[in-house]
């Protein structure tokens, strides 16, 4: 984790092996997490639980980030995007068109306020290569860091 605001793996879309989540170690961790009631008292949600389980109990060599397809996910309030955004896939054949369509749909009037940024993301811990994506982030963490995909000052997002 390279600084404040990197609380967890984005988990609205993820691929997993069910056997990991039903293993004795994760079952013990899940019971402890549930008994703590932090889900209810401190909003430590599925993102926090799943990230902690992976980071504590799954060898890094088995971690994998999927960034080859474009993905958008956001919260809309009063007709405007308030949180979330778009990340173009490293293998999207029309990434520029994906960005244009997103801006036309959600930012025809305020595109300058949410510029597209580039970032190089690491897909696997045991692979030193990084693939380039573009992203439009909405909102910032409480530390003022853009919400996704957690690029560091060098324009890279390592797989923690």
Short mmCIF file of N, CA, C and O in Angstrom, two decimals, residues 13-15 64-69 87 123:
data_model
loop_
_atom_site.label_atom_id
_atom_site.label_comp_id
_atom_site.label_asym_id
_atom_site.label_seq_id
_atom_site.Cartn_x
_atom_site.Cartn_y
_atom_site.Cartn_z
N UNK A 13 -16.41 -5.93 -8.90
CA UNK A 13 -16.24 -6.98 -9.89
C UNK A 13 -14.94 -7.70 -9.53
O UNK A 13 -13.88 -7.09 -9.50
N UNK A 14 -15.04 -8.96 -9.21
CA UNK A 14 -13.81 -9.70 -8.95
C UNK A 14 -14.01 -11.18 -9.23
O UNK A 14 -15.12 -11.68 -9.24
N UNK A 15 -12.90 -11.84 -9.50
CA UNK A 15 -12.89 -13.28 -9.78
C UNK A 15 -12.16 -13.92 -8.62
O UNK A 15 -11.12 -13.43 -8.17
N UNK A 64 -4.06 -11.21 -8.69
CA UNK A 64 -4.11 -10.83 -10.10
C UNK A 64 -5.08 -9.67 -10.26
O UNK A 64 -6.16 -9.68 -9.69
N UNK A 65 -4.67 -8.68 -10.99
CA UNK A 65 -5.55 -7.54 -11.29
C UNK A 65 -5.97 -7.65 -12.76
O UNK A 65 -5.15 -7.89 -13.63
N UNK A 66 -7.24 -7.45 -13.02
CA UNK A 66 -7.76 -7.48 -14.39
C UNK A 66 -7.98 -6.04 -14.83
O UNK A 66 -8.82 -5.33 -14.26
N UNK A 67 -7.21 -5.61 -15.80
CA UNK A 67 -7.32 -4.23 -16.28
C UNK A 67 -7.30 -4.19 -17.80
O UNK A 67 -7.01 -3.16 -18.39
N UNK A 68 -7.60 -5.31 -18.43
CA UNK A 68 -7.54 -5.34 -19.89
C UNK A 68 -8.84 -4.89 -20.55
O UNK A 68 -8.89 -4.65 -21.74
N UNK A 69 -9.92 -4.73 -19.78
CA UNK A 69 -11.19 -4.27 -20.35
C UNK A 69 -11.60 -2.97 -19.65
O UNK A 69 -11.22 -2.71 -18.52
N UNK A 87 -12.36 3.48 -15.95
CA UNK A 87 -10.98 3.09 -16.23
C UNK A 87 -11.00 2.36 -17.55
O UNK A 87 -11.73 1.38 -17.70
N UNK A 123 -0.40 -6.03 -13.24
CA UNK A 123 -1.47 -7.01 -13.27
C UNK A 123 -1.23 -8.20 -12.36
O UNK A 123 -2.17 -8.80 -11.85
#
